[in-house]
CSV table of C-alpha atoms in Angstrom, one decimal:
chain,number,residue,atom,x,y,z
A,131,UNK,CA,-35.5,3.9,50.3
A,132,UNK,CA,-33.0,2.8,53.2
A,133,UNK,CA,-31.9,5.3,55.9
A,134,UNK,CA,-28.4,5.7,56.4
A,135,UNK,CA,-27.5,3.4,59.5
A,136,UNK,CA,-29.6,0.8,58.4
A,137,UNK,CA,-28.1,-2.6,58.2
A,138,UNK,CA,-29.3,-5.8,55.4
A,139,UNK,CA,-29.5,-9.6,55.4
A,140,UNK,CA,-31.0,-11.1,52.8
A,141,UNK,CA,-32.4,-14.5,52.4
A,142,UNK,CA,-31.9,-16.3,49.6
A,143,UNK,CA,-34.6,-18.2,50.2
A,144,UNK,CA,-37.8,-16.7,51.3
A,145,UNK,CA,-36.6,-13.5,49.8
A,146,UNK,CA,-36.8,-11.7,52.7
A,147,UNK,CA,-35.2,-8.8,54.1
A,148,UNK,CA,-34.1,-8.1,57.7
A,149,UNK,CA,-33.0,-4.6,59.0
A,150,UNK,CA,-31.5,-3.4,61.9
A,151,UNK,CA,-32.7,-0.2,63.2
A,152,UNK,CA,-30.1,2.3,63.3
A,153,UNK,CA,-29.1,3.7,66.9
A,154,UNK,CA,-29.1,6.9,66.4
A,155,UNK,CA,-33.2,6.7,66.6
A,156,UNK,CA,-34.0,7.8,70.3
A,157,UNK,CA,-35.8,5.2,71.9
A,158,UNK,CA,-35.6,2.7,69.3
A,159,UNK,CA,-35.4,-1.0,69.7
A,160,UNK,CA,-32.1,-2.9,68.4
A,161,UNK,CA,-35.0,-5.9,67.6
A,162,UNK,CA,-34.7,-7.1,64.1
A,163,UNK,CA,-38.0,-6.5,61.8
A,164,UNK,CA,-38.8,-8.4,58.6
A,165,UNK,CA,-39.8,-6.4,55.5
A,166,UNK,CA,-41.6,-8.6,52.5
A,167,UNK,CA,-38.6,-8.0,49.8
A,168,UNK,CA,-39.8,-4.3,49.8
A,169,UNK,CA,-38.4,-0.2,49.1
A,170,UNK,CA,-39.3,1.9,51.8
A,171,UNK,CA,-41.5,4.6,51.1
A,172,UNK,CA,-40.3,8.2,50.7
A,173,UNK,CA,-41.7,10.8,52.7
A,174,UNK,CA,-44.7,8.0,53.6
A,175,UNK,CA,-45.3,8.5,49.6
A,176,UNK,CA,-45.6,4.5,48.1
A,177,UNK,CA,-43.7,5.1,44.1
A,178,UNK,CA,-46.1,2.2,41.8
A,179,UNK,CA,-44.1,1.4,38.8
A,180,UNK,CA,-45.1,3.2,35.4
A,181,UNK,CA,-46.8,5.9,37.2
A,182,UNK,CA,-45.9,9.8,38.1
A,183,UNK,CA,-44.4,10.7,41.5
A,184,UNK,CA,-47.0,13.0,42.8
A,185,UNK,CA,-45.9,15.6,45.5
A,186,UNK,CA,-44.9,14.4,48.7
A,187,UNK,CA,-47.5,15.7,51.0
A,188,UNK,CA,-46.8,13.9,54.1
A,189,UNK,CA,-44.0,15.6,55.4
A,190,UNK,CA,-45.5,18.7,53.9
A,191,UNK,CA,-48.5,18.5,56.0
A,192,UNK,CA,-47.1,18.6,59.0
A,193,UNK,CA,-44.7,21.2,58.4
A,194,UNK,CA,-48.2,23.3,57.3
A,195,UNK,CA,-49.8,21.8,60.6
A,196,UNK,CA,-47.1,23.6,62.4
A,197,UNK,CA,-47.7,26.7,61.4
A,198,UNK,CA,-51.6,26.7,62.2
A,199,UNK,CA,-51.6,24.7,65.3
A,200,UNK,CA,-51.1,26.9,68.7
A,201,UNK,CA,-48.2,26.1,71.0
A,202,UNK,CA,-47.1,27.4,74.2
A,203,UNK,CA,-43.9,30.0,74.4
A,204,UNK,CA,-40.4,26.7,74.9
A,205,UNK,CA,-43.2,24.0,74.2
A,206,UNK,CA,-41.7,21.4,71.3
A,207,UNK,CA,-42.9,22.5,68.2
A,208,UNK,CA,-45.4,19.8,67.1
A,209,UNK,CA,-43.5,19.7,63.9
A,210,UNK,CA,-41.0,18.1,66.3
A,211,UNK,CA,-42.6,16.0,67.6
A,212,UNK,CA,-44.9,14.5,64.3
A,213,UNK,CA,-41.0,13.9,62.4
A,214,UNK,CA,-40.4,11.9,66.1
A,215,UNK,CA,-43.2,9.6,65.4
A,216,UNK,CA,-43.5,9.1,61.7
A,217,UNK,CA,-40.7,10.2,60.0
A,218,UNK,CA,-36.7,10.5,60.2
A,219,UNK,CA,-34.5,12.2,58.9
A,220,UNK,CA,-31.0,10.9,57.6
A,221,UNK,CA,-28.6,13.5,55.5
A,222,UNK,CA,-31.4,15.9,55.0
A,223,UNK,CA,-33.4,13.7,53.1
A,224,UNK,CA,-36.3,12.8,55.4
A,225,UNK,CA,-37.5,8.5,55.5
A,226,UNK,CA,-41.1,7.3,57.2
A,227,UNK,CA,-40.2,6.0,60.6
A,228,UNK,CA,-39.4,1.8,60.8
A,229,UNK,CA,-42.7,1.6,63.5
A,230,UNK,CA,-45.2,3.1,60.8
A,231,UNK,CA,-43.7,2.5,58.3
A,232,UNK,CA,-46.6,0.2,56.0
A,233,UNK,CA,-44.6,-2.2,52.9
A,234,UNK,CA,-44.3,-1.4,49.9
A,235,UNK,CA,-43.7,-2.5,46.6
A,236,UNK,CA,-40.0,-2.7,45.0
A,237,UNK,CA,-39.7,-0.6,41.5
A,238,UNK,CA,-39.1,-3.9,40.1
A,239,UNK,CA,-40.1,-6.7,42.6
A,240,UNK,CA,-38.9,-9.5,39.8
A,241,UNK,CA,-35.4,-8.6,39.6
A,242,UNK,CA,-32.2,-7.8,42.0
A,243,UNK,CA,-32.2,-3.9,40.6
A,244,UNK,CA,-30.0,-1.0,41.3
A,245,UNK,CA,-33.4,1.4,41.4
A,246,UNK,CA,-34.0,-1.0,44.8
A,247,UNK,CA,-31.4,-1.2,46.6
A,248,UNK,CA,-28.8,1.6,46.8
A,249,UNK,CA,-30.6,5.1,48.6
A,250,UNK,CA,-29.1,4.7,52.0
A,251,UNK,CA,-25.3,6.2,52.2
A,252,UNK,CA,-23.0,2.6,53.4
A,253,UNK,CA,-19.9,2.9,55.7
A,254,UNK,CA,-16.3,2.1,54.5
A,255,UNK,CA,-14.6,-1.4,55.5
A,256,UNK,CA,-12.9,1.1,57.8
A,257,UNK,CA,-15.8,2.7,59.1
A,258,UNK,CA,-14.7,6.3,59.2
A,259,UNK,CA,-16.8,7.5,56.7
A,260,UNK,CA,-19.4,6.8,54.1
A,261,UNK,CA,-20.2,6.7,50.5
A,262,UNK,CA,-23.5,6.8,49.4
A,263,UNK,CA,-25.5,4.2,47.7
A,264,UNK,CA,-25.1,6.4,44.4
A,265,UNK,CA,-21.4,6.3,44.4
A,266,UNK,CA,-21.1,2.4,44.7
A,267,UNK,CA,-23.0,2.1,41.4
A,268,UNK,CA,-20.3,4.3,40.1
A,269,UNK,CA,-17.4,2.7,41.5
A,270,UNK,CA,-19.4,-0.6,40.2
A,271,UNK,CA,-19.1,1.3,36.4
A,272,UNK,CA,-16.1,2.4,36.9
A,273,UNK,CA,-14.5,-0.4,37.4
A,274,UNK,CA,-15.8,-2.8,35.2
A,275,UNK,CA,-14.3,-0.4,32.5
A,276,UNK,CA,-11.0,-1.6,34.2
A,277,UNK,CA,-11.7,-4.6,33.7
A,278,UNK,CA,-12.8,-4.9,30.4
A,279,UNK,CA,-9.3,-3.2,29.5
A,280,UNK,CA,-7.6,-5.2,31.4
A,281,UNK,CA,-9.1,-7.8,29.2
A,282,UNK,CA,-7.9,-6.5,26.4
A,283,UNK,CA,-4.8,-6.0,27.4
A,284,UNK,CA,-4.3,-9.2,27.7
A,285,UNK,CA,-5.9,-10.5,24.4
A,286,UNK,CA,-3.4,-8.5,23.0
A,287,UNK,CA,-0.7,-10.5,24.8
A,288,UNK,CA,-1.9,-13.4,23.1
A,289,UNK,CA,-2.0,-11.8,19.9
A,290,UNK,CA,1.6,-10.4,20.6
A,291,UNK,CA,1.9,-14.3,21.4
A,292,UNK,CA,0.7,-15.5,18.5
A,293,UNK,CA,3.0,-13.3,16.4
A,294,UNK,CA,5.6,-14.4,17.6
A,295,UNK,CA,5.1,-18.2,17.3
A,296,UNK,CA,4.2,-18.1,13.9
A,297,UNK,CA,7.6,-15.5,13.5
A,298,UNK,CA,9.7,-18.5,15.1
A,299,UNK,CA,7.2,-21.1,13.2
A,300,UNK,CA,8.0,-19.1,9.4
A,301,UNK,CA,11.9,-19.3,9.9
A,302,UNK,CA,12.0,-23.2,11.4
A,303,UNK,CA,9.8,-24.6,8.4
A,304,UNK,CA,13.2,-23.2,6.1
A,305,UNK,CA,15.6,-24.9,8.1
A,306,UNK,CA,17.6,-27.3,5.9
A,307,UNK,CA,18.0,-29.9,9.0
A,308,UNK,CA,17.6,-33.7,7.1
A,309,UNK,CA,17.5,-31.5,3.6
A,310,UNK,CA,18.7,-34.7,2.1
A,311,UNK,CA,16.8,-37.5,3.2
A,312,UNK,CA,15.6,-39.2,0.3
A,313,UNK,CA,12.7,-41.6,-1.0
A,314,UNK,CA,8.7,-41.7,0.5
A,315,UNK,CA,9.9,-40.3,4.0
A,316,UNK,CA,11.9,-37.9,2.2
A,317,UNK,CA,8.6,-36.2,0.8
A,318,UNK,CA,7.3,-36.7,3.9
A,319,UNK,CA,9.9,-34.7,5.1
A,320,UNK,CA,9.5,-31.2,2.8
A,321,UNK,CA,5.9,-31.8,3.0
A,322,UNK,CA,6.4,-31.7,7.6
A,323,UNK,CA,8.6,-28.9,6.5
A,324,UNK,CA,5.6,-27.2,4.7
A,325,UNK,CA,2.9,-27.4,7.2
A,326,UNK,CA,4.8,-25.3,9.3
A,327,UNK,CA,4.3,-22.3,7.1
A,328,UNK,CA,1.2,-22.9,6.1
A,329,UNK,CA,0.4,-22.7,10.0
A,330,UNK,CA,2.3,-20.0,11.0
A,331,UNK,CA,-0.3,-18.4,8.3
A,332,UNK,CA,-3.1,-20.1,10.6
A,333,UNK,CA,-1.6,-18.0,13.5
A,334,UNK,CA,-1.1,-15.0,11.7
A,335,UNK,CA,-4.5,-14.9,10.7
A,336,UNK,CA,-5.6,-15.8,14.1
A,337,UNK,CA,-3.3,-13.4,16.1
A,338,UNK,CA,-5.0,-10.7,13.1
A,339,UNK,CA,-8.7,-11.6,13.8
A,340,UNK,CA,-7.9,-11.4,17.8
A,341,UNK,CA,-7.3,-7.6,17.2
A,342,UNK,CA,-10.1,-6.3,14.7
A,343,UNK,CA,-12.5,-8.9,16.3
A,344,UNK,CA,-12.2,-8.6,20.2
A,345,UNK,CA,-9.6,-6.3,21.0
A,346,UNK,CA,-10.5,-3.2,18.7
A,347,UNK,CA,-14.0,-3.8,20.6
A,348,UNK,CA,-13.2,-4.0,23.9
A,349,UNK,CA,-11.1,-0.5,23.9
A,350,UNK,CA,-13.9,0.4,21.8
A,351,UNK,CA,-16.8,0.3,23.5
A,352,UNK,CA,-18.3,2.4,25.8
A,353,UNK,CA,-15.3,5.6,24.7
A,354,UNK,CA,-17.7,8.5,26.2
A,355,UNK,CA,-17.4,6.6,29.4
A,356,UNK,CA,-15.3,8.3,31.4
A,357,UNK,CA,-17.2,11.6,30.5
A,358,UNK,CA,-21.2,10.2,31.3
A,359,UNK,CA,-20.2,8.5,34.2
A,360,UNK,CA,-19.2,12.3,35.5
A,361,UNK,CA,-22.5,14.0,34.4
A,362,UNK,CA,-24.7,11.4,35.9
A,363,UNK,CA,-22.0,11.9,38.9
A,364,UNK,CA,-22.1,15.3,39.2
A,365,UNK,CA,-26.4,15.4,38.1
A,366,UNK,CA,-26.3,13.4,41.5
A,367,UNK,CA,-24.5,15.0,44.1
A,368,UNK,CA,-25.7,18.7,43.2
A,369,UNK,CA,-29.1,17.3,43.7
A,370,UNK,CA,-27.9,16.2,47.1
A,371,UNK,CA,-26.9,19.9,47.8
A,372,UNK,CA,-29.2,21.0,46.7
A,373,UNK,CA,-31.7,19.2,49.2
A,374,UNK,CA,-29.2,19.9,52.4
A,375,UNK,CA,-29.4,23.9,50.8
A,376,UNK,CA,-33.4,23.1,51.4
A,377,UNK,CA,-33.1,21.0,54.7
A,378,UNK,CA,-31.4,24.0,56.2
A,379,UNK,CA,-33.9,25.9,54.9
A,380,UNK,CA,-36.3,24.9,56.5
A,381,UNK,CA,-35.2,24.3,59.8
A,382,UNK,CA,-34.3,28.4,59.7
A,383,UNK,CA,-37.4,29.2,58.7
A,384,UNK,CA,-39.1,26.8,61.5
A,385,UNK,CA,-36.5,28.2,64.3
A,386,UNK,CA,-37.7,31.2,62.9
A,387,UNK,CA,-41.5,30.8,63.0
A,388,UNK,CA,-41.1,29.9,67.0
A,389,UNK,CA,-39.4,32.8,68.0
A,390,UNK,CA,-41.9,34.9,66.1
A,391,UNK,CA,-44.8,32.7,67.6
A,392,UNK,CA,-42.7,32.7,71.8
A,393,UNK,CA,-43.0,36.6,70.6
A,394,UNK,CA,-46.1,36.6,70.2
A,395,UNK,CA,-47.6,35.2,72.9
A,396,UNK,CA,-44.9,37.0,75.3
A,397,UNK,CA,-46.5,40.0,74.1
A,398,UNK,CA,-50.1,38.9,74.0
A,399,UNK,CA,-50.2,37.7,77.9
A,400,UNK,CA,-48.0,41.0,79.1
A,401,UNK,CA,-51.4,42.7,77.7
A,402,UNK,CA,-53.4,40.8,79.0
A,403,UNK,CA,-52.0,40.9,82.5
A,404,UNK,CA,-51.1,44.1,82.3
A,405,UNK,CA,-47.5,43.9,83.2
A,406,UNK,CA,-46.8,46.4,80.3
A,407,UNK,CA,-48.8,49.1,78.6
A,408,UNK,CA,-47.8,47.4,74.9
A,409,UNK,CA,-50.0,49.1,72.2
A,410,UNK,CA,-52.2,46.9,70.2
A,411,UNK,CA,-50.5,47.8,67.4
A,412,UNK,CA,-47.0,46.2,68.4
A,413,UNK,CA,-49.4,43.1,68.6
A,414,UNK,CA,-50.6,43.0,65.3
A,415,UNK,CA,-47.5,44.1,64.1
A,416,UNK,CA,-46.2,40.9,66.2
A,417,UNK,CA,-48.6,38.4,64.6
A,418,UNK,CA,-48.3,39.8,61.0
A,419,UNK,CA,-44.5,39.2,61.7
A,420,UNK,CA,-45.2,35.7,62.7
A,421,UNK,CA,-47.5,35.4,60.1
A,422,UNK,CA,-44.9,35.8,57.8
A,423,UNK,CA,-42.3,33.4,59.2
A,424,UNK,CA,-45.2,30.6,59.0
A,425,UNK,CA,-45.4,31.6,54.7
A,426,UNK,CA,-41.4,31.5,55.0
A,427,UNK,CA,-41.9,28.2,56.5
A,428,UNK,CA,-44.7,27.0,54.0
A,429,UNK,CA,-42.6,28.1,50.9
A,430,UNK,CA,-39.2,26.7,52.3
A,431,UNK,CA,-41.3,23.5,52.7
A,432,UNK,CA,-42.5,23.6,49.6
A,433,UNK,CA,-39.8,24.0,47.9
A,434,UNK,CA,-37.6,21.4,50.0
A,435,UNK,CA,-40.3,19.1,48.8
A,436,UNK,CA,-39.7,19.9,45.3
A,437,UNK,CA,-36.1,19.1,45.6
A,438,UNK,CA,-36.8,15.7,47.3
A,439,UNK,CA,-39.1,14.8,45.0
A,440,UNK,CA,-36.1,15.7,41.8
A,441,UNK,CA,-33.5,13.8,43.7
A,442,UNK,CA,-36.3,11.1,43.9
A,443,UNK,CA,-36.5,10.8,40.6
A,444,UNK,CA,-34.1,11.0,38.9
A,445,UNK,CA,-31.7,8.7,41.5
A,446,UNK,CA,-34.8,5.7,39.9
A,447,UNK,CA,-34.3,7.4,36.8
A,448,UNK,CA,-30.3,7.5,36.3
A,449,UNK,CA,-29.6,4.0,38.4
A,450,UNK,CA,-31.6,2.3,35.7
A,451,UNK,CA,-29.6,3.7,32.8
A,452,UNK,CA,-26.8,2.8,35.2
A,453,UNK,CA,-28.3,-0.8,35.2
A,454,UNK,CA,-28.8,-0.4,31.5
A,455,UNK,CA,-24.4,0.2,30.7
A,456,UNK,CA,-23.7,-2.8,32.6
A,457,UNK,CA,-26.2,-5.2,31.2
A,458,UNK,CA,-24.3,-3.9,27.8
A,459,UNK,CA,-21.5,-4.3,29.0
A,460,UNK,CA,-21.7,-7.9,30.4
A,461,UNK,CA,-23.3,-8.5,26.5
A,462,UNK,CA,-20.8,-7.3,24.6
A,463,UNK,CA,-17.7,-9.2,26.7
A,464,UNK,CA,-19.8,-12.3,26.5
A,465,UNK,CA,-20.2,-11.6,22.5
A,466,UNK,CA,-16.5,-10.6,21.8
A,467,UNK,CA,-15.1,-13.5,23.7
A,468,UNK,CA,-17.4,-16.2,22.6
A,469,UNK,CA,-15.9,-14.8,18.9
A,470,UNK,CA,-12.9,-15.3,20.6
A,471,UNK,CA,-13.2,-19.1,21.4
A,472,UNK,CA,-14.5,-19.6,17.5
A,473,UNK,CA,-11.7,-18.2,16.2
A,474,UNK,CA,-9.9,-20.8,18.5
A,475,UNK,CA,-11.6,-23.7,17.7
A,476,UNK,CA,-11.5,-22.6,13.7
A,477,UNK,CA,-7.7,-21.9,14.4
A,478,UNK,CA,-7.1,-26.1,16.0
A,479,UNK,CA,-9.3,-27.2,12.8
A,480,UNK,CA,-7.1,-25.0,9.9
A,481,UNK,CA,-3.6,-26.3,11.9
A,482,UNK,CA,-4.9,-29.7,12.0
A,483,UNK,CA,-5.3,-29.5,7.8
A,484,UNK,CA,-2.0,-28.6,7.5
A,485,UNK,CA,-0.7,-31.7,8.8
A,486,UNK,CA,-2.9,-34.0,7.3
A,487,UNK,CA,-0.2,-34.2,3.6
A,488,UNK,CA,2.1,-35.2,6.2
A,489,UNK,CA,0.3,-37.9,7.2
A,490,UNK,CA,-1.1,-38.7,4.3
A,491,UNK,CA,2.8,-39.7,2.5
A,492,UNK,CA,3.8,-41.4,6.0
A,493,UNK,CA,1.0,-43.9,5.3
A,494,UNK,CA,2.7,-44.5,1.8
A,495,UNK,CA,5.9,-44.6,3.2
A,496,UNK,CA,7.6,-48.2,1.9
A,497,UNK,CA,10.8,-48.9,3.4
A,498,UNK,CA,11.6,-52.4,1.9
A,499,UNK,CA,10.5,-50.2,-2.5
A,500,UNK,CA,12.4,-47.6,-1.0
A,501,UNK,CA,15.7,-49.8,-0.6
A,502,UNK,CA,15.4,-51.7,-3.9
A,503,UNK,CA,15.0,-48.0,-5.4
A,504,UNK,CA,18.4,-46.9,-3.9
A,505,UNK,CA,19.7,-49.8,-4.9
A,506,UNK,CA,19.0,-50.4,-8.9
A,507,UNK,CA,19.9,-46.4,-8.8
A,508,UNK,CA,22.9,-46.5,-7.0
A,509,UNK,CA,24.1,-50.0,-7.6
A,510,UNK,CA,27.8,-51.0,-8.3
A,511,UNK,CA,27.7,-54.1,-10.4
A,512,UNK,CA,26.5,-57.9,-9.0
A,513,UNK,CA,29.8,-59.1,-9.0
A,514,UNK,CA,31.0,-60.2,-5.3
A,515,UNK,CA,34.0,-61.6,-4.5
A,516,UNK,CA,35.3,-65.5,-4.0
A,517,UNK,CA,37.4,-67.3,-1.4
A,518,UNK,CA,40.7,-67.8,-2.9
A,519,UNK,CA,41.7,-71.5,-3.8
A,520,UNK,CA,45.1,-72.7,-3.2
């Protein structure tokens, strides 16, 4: 999991990811730090693939410690001090601080999987706002669906061209031009025109198969795509909102605890130096309120950790599902484009077969024999004119 604002640079040769710490961290140098293809922990938790996600204890325990540790009025909360040293919170999500973050194995170390590289928010090209990593995955899916639709439209245009071409070939095959050609050449000419009609039939079959075996599957694949994407989007967005709400509740409870502790210590000091006639009952009441505030903070921390753990699990599960859908989409398009090329090869083969009879007849054309047959059929006599004698 990567904090927002952290920039990554991937070295394809060493498989190392170099990140630059964000400016928002007080006292954090901008020098790059390298982690060998690792995923930062969530609240210090190192997730091992195939194991259940445990409760995220480190942040929880640091907040519990703040409830029991004594603190003087006006002094910073130990939780705050501990948080600055070991954790950083971005968009209501607690991340380990880069200085104390140990290396952690990727969930899918042998792959560039979605579940490992889309935890951080990313600035838009204009730098005016940020887009969550999950939203980037959704945009990728929506773009893929649009590309798939455009491919189907492209195939539809090819079908129209094939249909129009077949229609024109069929029309041309019925043309009467050169119909009076005689002999074996005339036979070859008749066969040539017939080959046009055969070729027209080949292209009609090609267009029909394109429609049923390429265009239609492209259009019908994942009909419920938009519904599925909205379901994922709303689910993760709701978890992020819940996480933000839980975080706000923790901060509110933390402030309330600080105020109760300050009030308790002030009344205790006043009683000790006898600056007021506070009764012991008021001290007990203040102590009881401080304890209640501490319990409320513990409850809020538990709810926050549960929400963050749920968000973590759903991010992993949903990103893997989106990755599966993308692989399925690419494989499906590859399969049907291969079917397109196969149909194209078959069309070329059938087209070649339509002209083979023409080639055979053309090889039989014998100009001398045709001339002899024509002479025999059309001769008018063998008497030739002679010169007149004077």
